[in-house]
Short mmCIF file of C-alpha atoms in Angstrom, two decimals:
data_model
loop_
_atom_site.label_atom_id
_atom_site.label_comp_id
_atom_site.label_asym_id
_atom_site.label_seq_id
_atom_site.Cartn_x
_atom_site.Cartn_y
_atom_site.Cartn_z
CA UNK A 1 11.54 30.73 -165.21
CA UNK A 2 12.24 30.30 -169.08
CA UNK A 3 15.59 28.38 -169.96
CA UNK A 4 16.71 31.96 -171.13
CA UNK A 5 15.98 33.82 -168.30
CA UNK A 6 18.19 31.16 -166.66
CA UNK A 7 21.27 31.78 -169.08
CA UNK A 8 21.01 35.18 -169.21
CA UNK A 9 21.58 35.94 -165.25
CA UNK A 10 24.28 33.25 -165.10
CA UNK A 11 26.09 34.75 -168.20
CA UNK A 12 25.97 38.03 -166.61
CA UNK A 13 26.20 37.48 -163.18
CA UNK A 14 28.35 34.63 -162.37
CA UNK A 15 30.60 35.03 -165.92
CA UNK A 16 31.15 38.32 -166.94
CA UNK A 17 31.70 39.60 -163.18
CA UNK A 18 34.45 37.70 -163.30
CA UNK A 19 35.89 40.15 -165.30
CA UNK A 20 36.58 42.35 -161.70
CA UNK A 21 38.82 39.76 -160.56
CA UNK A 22 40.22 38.81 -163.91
CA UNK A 23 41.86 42.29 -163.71
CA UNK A 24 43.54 41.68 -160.40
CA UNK A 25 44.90 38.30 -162.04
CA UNK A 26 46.09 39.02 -165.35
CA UNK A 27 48.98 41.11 -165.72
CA UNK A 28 47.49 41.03 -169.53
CA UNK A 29 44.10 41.99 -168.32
CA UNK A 30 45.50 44.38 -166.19
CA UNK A 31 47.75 46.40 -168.57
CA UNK A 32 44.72 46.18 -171.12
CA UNK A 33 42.42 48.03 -168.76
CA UNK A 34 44.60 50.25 -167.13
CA UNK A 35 43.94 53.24 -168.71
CA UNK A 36 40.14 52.90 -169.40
CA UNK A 37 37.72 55.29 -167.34
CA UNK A 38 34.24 54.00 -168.81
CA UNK A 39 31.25 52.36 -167.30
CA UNK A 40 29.01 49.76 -169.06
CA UNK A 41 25.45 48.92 -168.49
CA UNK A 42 23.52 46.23 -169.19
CA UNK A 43 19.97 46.37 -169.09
CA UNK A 44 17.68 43.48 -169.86
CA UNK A 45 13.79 44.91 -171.07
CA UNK A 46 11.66 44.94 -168.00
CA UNK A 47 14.16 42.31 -166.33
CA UNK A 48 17.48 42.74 -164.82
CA UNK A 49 20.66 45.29 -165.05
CA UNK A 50 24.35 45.22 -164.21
CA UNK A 51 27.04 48.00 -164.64
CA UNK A 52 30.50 47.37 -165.17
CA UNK A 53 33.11 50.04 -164.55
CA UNK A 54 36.91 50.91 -165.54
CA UNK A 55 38.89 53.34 -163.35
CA UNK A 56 42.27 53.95 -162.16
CA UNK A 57 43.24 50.72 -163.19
CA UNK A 58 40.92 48.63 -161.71
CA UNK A 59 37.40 46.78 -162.71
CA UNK A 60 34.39 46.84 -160.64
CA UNK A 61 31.05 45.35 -161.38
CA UNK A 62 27.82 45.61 -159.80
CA UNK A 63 24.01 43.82 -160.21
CA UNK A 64 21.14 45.24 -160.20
CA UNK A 65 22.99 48.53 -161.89
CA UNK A 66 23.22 51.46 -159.43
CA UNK A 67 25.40 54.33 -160.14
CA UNK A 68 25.25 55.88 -163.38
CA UNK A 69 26.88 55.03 -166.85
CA UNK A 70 28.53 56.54 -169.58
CA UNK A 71 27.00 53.66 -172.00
CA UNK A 72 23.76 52.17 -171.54
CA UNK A 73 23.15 48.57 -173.65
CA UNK A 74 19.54 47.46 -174.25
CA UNK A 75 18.28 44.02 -174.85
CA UNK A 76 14.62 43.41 -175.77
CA UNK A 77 15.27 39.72 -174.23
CA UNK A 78 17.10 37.59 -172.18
CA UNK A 79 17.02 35.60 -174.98
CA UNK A 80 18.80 38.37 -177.01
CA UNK A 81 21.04 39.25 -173.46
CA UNK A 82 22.40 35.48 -174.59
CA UNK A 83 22.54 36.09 -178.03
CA UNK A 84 25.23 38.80 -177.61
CA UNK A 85 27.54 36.51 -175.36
CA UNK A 86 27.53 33.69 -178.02
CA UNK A 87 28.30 36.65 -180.60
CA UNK A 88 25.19 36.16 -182.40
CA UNK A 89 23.69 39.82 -181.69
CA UNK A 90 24.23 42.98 -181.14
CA UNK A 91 22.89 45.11 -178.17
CA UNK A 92 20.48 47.86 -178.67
CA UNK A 93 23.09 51.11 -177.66
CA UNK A 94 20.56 54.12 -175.43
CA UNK A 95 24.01 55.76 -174.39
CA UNK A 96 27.36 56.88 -175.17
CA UNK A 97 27.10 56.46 -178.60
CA UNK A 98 30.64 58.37 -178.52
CA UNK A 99 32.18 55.18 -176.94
CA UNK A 100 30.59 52.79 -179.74
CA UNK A 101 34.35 53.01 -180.77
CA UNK A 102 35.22 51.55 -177.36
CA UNK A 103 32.47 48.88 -177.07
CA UNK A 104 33.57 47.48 -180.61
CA UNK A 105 37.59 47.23 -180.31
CA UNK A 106 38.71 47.75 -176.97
CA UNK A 107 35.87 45.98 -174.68
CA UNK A 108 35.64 42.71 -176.77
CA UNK A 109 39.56 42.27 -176.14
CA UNK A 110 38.71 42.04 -172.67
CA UNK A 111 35.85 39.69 -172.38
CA UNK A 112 37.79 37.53 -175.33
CA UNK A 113 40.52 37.46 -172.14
CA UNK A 114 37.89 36.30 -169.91
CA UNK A 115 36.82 33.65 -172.29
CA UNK A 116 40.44 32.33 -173.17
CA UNK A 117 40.39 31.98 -168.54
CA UNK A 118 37.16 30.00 -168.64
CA UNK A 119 37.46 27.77 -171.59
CA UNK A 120 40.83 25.70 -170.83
CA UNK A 121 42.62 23.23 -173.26
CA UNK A 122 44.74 20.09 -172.81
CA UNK A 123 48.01 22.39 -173.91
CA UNK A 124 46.97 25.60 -171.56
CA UNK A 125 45.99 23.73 -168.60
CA UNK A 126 49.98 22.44 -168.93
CA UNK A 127 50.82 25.64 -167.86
CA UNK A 128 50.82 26.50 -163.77
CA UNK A 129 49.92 30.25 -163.90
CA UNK A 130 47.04 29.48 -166.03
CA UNK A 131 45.99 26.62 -164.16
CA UNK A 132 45.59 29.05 -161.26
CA UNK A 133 43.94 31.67 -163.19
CA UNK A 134 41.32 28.97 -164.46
CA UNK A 135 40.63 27.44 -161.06
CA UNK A 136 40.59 30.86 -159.47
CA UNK A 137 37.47 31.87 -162.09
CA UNK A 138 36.13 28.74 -161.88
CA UNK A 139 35.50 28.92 -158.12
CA UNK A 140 34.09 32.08 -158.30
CA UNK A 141 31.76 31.26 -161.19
CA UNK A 142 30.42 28.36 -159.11
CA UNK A 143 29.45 29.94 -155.81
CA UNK A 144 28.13 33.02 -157.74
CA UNK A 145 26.07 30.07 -160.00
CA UNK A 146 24.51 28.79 -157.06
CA UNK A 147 22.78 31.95 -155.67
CA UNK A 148 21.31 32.31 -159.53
CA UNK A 149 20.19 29.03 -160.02
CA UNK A 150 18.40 29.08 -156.40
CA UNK A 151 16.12 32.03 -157.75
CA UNK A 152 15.43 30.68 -161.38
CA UNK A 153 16.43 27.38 -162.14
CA UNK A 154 13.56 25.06 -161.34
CA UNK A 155 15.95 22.08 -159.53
CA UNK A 156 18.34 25.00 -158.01
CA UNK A 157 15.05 26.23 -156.27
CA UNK A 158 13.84 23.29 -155.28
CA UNK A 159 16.70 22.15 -153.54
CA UNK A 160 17.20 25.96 -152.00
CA UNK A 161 13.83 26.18 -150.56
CA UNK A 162 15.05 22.76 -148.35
CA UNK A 163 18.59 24.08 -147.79
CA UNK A 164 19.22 25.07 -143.80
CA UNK A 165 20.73 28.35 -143.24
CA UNK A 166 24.47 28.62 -142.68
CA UNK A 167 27.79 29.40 -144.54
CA UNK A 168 29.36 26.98 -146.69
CA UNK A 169 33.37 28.04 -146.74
CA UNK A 170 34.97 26.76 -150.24
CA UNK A 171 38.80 26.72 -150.14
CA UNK A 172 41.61 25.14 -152.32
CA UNK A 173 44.77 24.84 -150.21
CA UNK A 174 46.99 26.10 -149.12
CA UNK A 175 46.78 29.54 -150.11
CA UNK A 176 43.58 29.97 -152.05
CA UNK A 177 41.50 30.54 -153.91
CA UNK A 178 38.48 30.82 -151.36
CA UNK A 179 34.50 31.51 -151.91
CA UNK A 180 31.88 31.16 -149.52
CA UNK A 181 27.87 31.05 -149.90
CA UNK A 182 25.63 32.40 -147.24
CA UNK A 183 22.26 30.42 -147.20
CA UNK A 184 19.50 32.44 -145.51
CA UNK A 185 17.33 29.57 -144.56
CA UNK A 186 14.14 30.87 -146.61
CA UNK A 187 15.80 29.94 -150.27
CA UNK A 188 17.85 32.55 -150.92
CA UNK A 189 21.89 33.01 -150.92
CA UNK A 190 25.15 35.43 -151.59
CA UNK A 191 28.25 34.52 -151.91
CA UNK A 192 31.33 36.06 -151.60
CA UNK A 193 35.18 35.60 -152.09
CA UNK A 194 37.56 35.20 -149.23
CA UNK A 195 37.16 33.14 -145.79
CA UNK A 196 33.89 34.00 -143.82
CA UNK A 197 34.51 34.43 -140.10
CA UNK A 198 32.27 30.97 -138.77
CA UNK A 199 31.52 28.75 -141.77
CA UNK A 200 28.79 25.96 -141.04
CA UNK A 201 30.28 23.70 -143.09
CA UNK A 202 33.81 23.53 -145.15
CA UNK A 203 34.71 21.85 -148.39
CA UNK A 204 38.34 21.59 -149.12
CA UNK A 205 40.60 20.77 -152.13
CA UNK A 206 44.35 19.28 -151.07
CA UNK A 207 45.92 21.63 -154.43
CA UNK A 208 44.92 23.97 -156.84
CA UNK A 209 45.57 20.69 -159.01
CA UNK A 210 42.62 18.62 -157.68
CA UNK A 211 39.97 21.59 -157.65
CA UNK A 212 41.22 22.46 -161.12
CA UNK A 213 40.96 18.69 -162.54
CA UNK A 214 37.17 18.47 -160.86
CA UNK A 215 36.19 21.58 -162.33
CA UNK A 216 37.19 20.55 -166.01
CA UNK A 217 35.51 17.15 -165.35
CA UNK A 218 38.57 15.54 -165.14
CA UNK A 219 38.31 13.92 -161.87
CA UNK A 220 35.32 12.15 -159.94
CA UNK A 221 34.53 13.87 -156.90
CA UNK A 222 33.15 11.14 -154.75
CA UNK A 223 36.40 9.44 -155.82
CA UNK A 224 38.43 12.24 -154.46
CA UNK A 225 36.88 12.15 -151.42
CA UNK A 226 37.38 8.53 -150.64
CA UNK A 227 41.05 9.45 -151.16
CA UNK A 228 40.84 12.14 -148.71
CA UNK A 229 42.13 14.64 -151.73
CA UNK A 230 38.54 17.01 -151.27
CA UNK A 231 37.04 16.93 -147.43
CA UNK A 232 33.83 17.94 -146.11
CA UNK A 233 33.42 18.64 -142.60
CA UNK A 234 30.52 20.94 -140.26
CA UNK A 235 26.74 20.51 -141.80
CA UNK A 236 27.27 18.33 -144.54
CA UNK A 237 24.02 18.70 -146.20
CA UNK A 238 24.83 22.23 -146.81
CA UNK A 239 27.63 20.32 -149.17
CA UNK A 240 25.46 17.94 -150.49
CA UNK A 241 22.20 20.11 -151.69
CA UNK A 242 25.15 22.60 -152.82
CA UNK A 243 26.54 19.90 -155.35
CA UNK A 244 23.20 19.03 -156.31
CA UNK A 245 22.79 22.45 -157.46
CA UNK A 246 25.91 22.80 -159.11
CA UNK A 247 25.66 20.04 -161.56
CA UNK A 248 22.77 22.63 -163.09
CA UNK A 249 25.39 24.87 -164.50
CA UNK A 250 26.22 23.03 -167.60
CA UNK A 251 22.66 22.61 -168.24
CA UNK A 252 23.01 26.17 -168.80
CA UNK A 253 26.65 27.48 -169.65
CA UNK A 254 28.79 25.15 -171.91
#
């Protein structure tokens, strides 16, 4: 698969999902949304889809794009799926061309919220709530990364087509956040959010503090482990090939 194709189903399938659970977060987010009843979709040319929807207050998403929409969003490209999340182009509108309105005031204020979760700085990361927000999204953007990069990224299905089925439970204690990725044994994964019922293997992080600080680079993992701040414990190579695969996301998102 191209380097675009790549970019183009982690930007909409492991980034702007996130947007679902950014509502649930953000009391901003939440207020922002609260009154929208609109559905989105995305559709790649010949390639993939995803609808987003807004009702009663809450945000679903959903990939490949099911139920109907009220606006429907072309893209000749993933290259030009890409081009639209770095703000460099503008989608090709099939639908709802009564919501354009919506899709070019109201909408962007919502994925700029998602943006100002993913992207940290020194000065927000000082702040607790944010910090929790931020390694909440973070989380979720990896395990979601994983079952993308397995399917298209040439390392991430390399390493999948060796990976041993099982669960791999990710949790930062004590209260959460938790993911978890179901490997099928033939290459494939999901993932989910919350605590699957018999996890094969479990990685742990001692605070929201220490998963936060290794997802902005800010602390060495192996490191951590030594210290007993991150453990691994079940089928360990489910953790290892997973890390593996993970360092492919900033090959791809920045």
């Amino acid at each position: 698969m191209s380097y675009d194709t790549v970019k183009a189903h982690l930007n909409l399938n492991a980034v702007l999902r996130n947007l679902e659970n950014l509502c649930k977060l953000d009391p901003e987010t939440a207020s922002l949304i609260h009154s929208w009843d609109i559905a989105v979709r995305f559709t790649v040319l010949g390639g993939m889809s995803a609808r987003i929807g807004f009702q009663n207050g809450k945000c679903t998403f959903q990939s490949p794009a099911q139920e109907p929409a009220d606006v429907v969003l072309l893209f000749l490209s993933d290259k030009h799926l890409n081009a639209m999340f770095e703000e460099r182009s503008n989608p090709i509108p099939l639908k709802g061309f009564k919501h354009l309105g919506f899709l070019k005031t109201e909408f962007p204020k919502a994925t700029k919220q998602l943006e100002y979760f993913l992207k940290p700085t020194p000065a927000l990361l000082e702040d607790e709530a944010y910090v929790h927000v931020n390694t909440t999204l973070s989380l979720y953007t990896a395990a979601w990364s994983v079952c993308e990069l397995m399917r298209f990224d040439p390392v991430g299905r390399q390493i999948g087509a060796q990976m041993p089925a099982g669960t791999l439970q990710l949790s930062v204690l004590p209260e959460g956040p938790h993911a978890y990725i179901r490997y099928d044994g033939r290459g494939g994964a999901t993932a989910g959010i919350g605590v699957a019922k018999t996890p094969s293997a479990v990685l742990t992080f001692e605070s929201c503090q220490t998963a936060n600080a290794l997802f902005n680079g800010k602390l060495d993992g192996f490191g951590a482990i030594a210290l007993g701040n991150i453990k691994m414990r079940g089928m360990i190579p489910l953790v290892e090939n997973t890390n593996v695969i993970l360092d492919r996301i900033p090959v791809y998102l920045q």
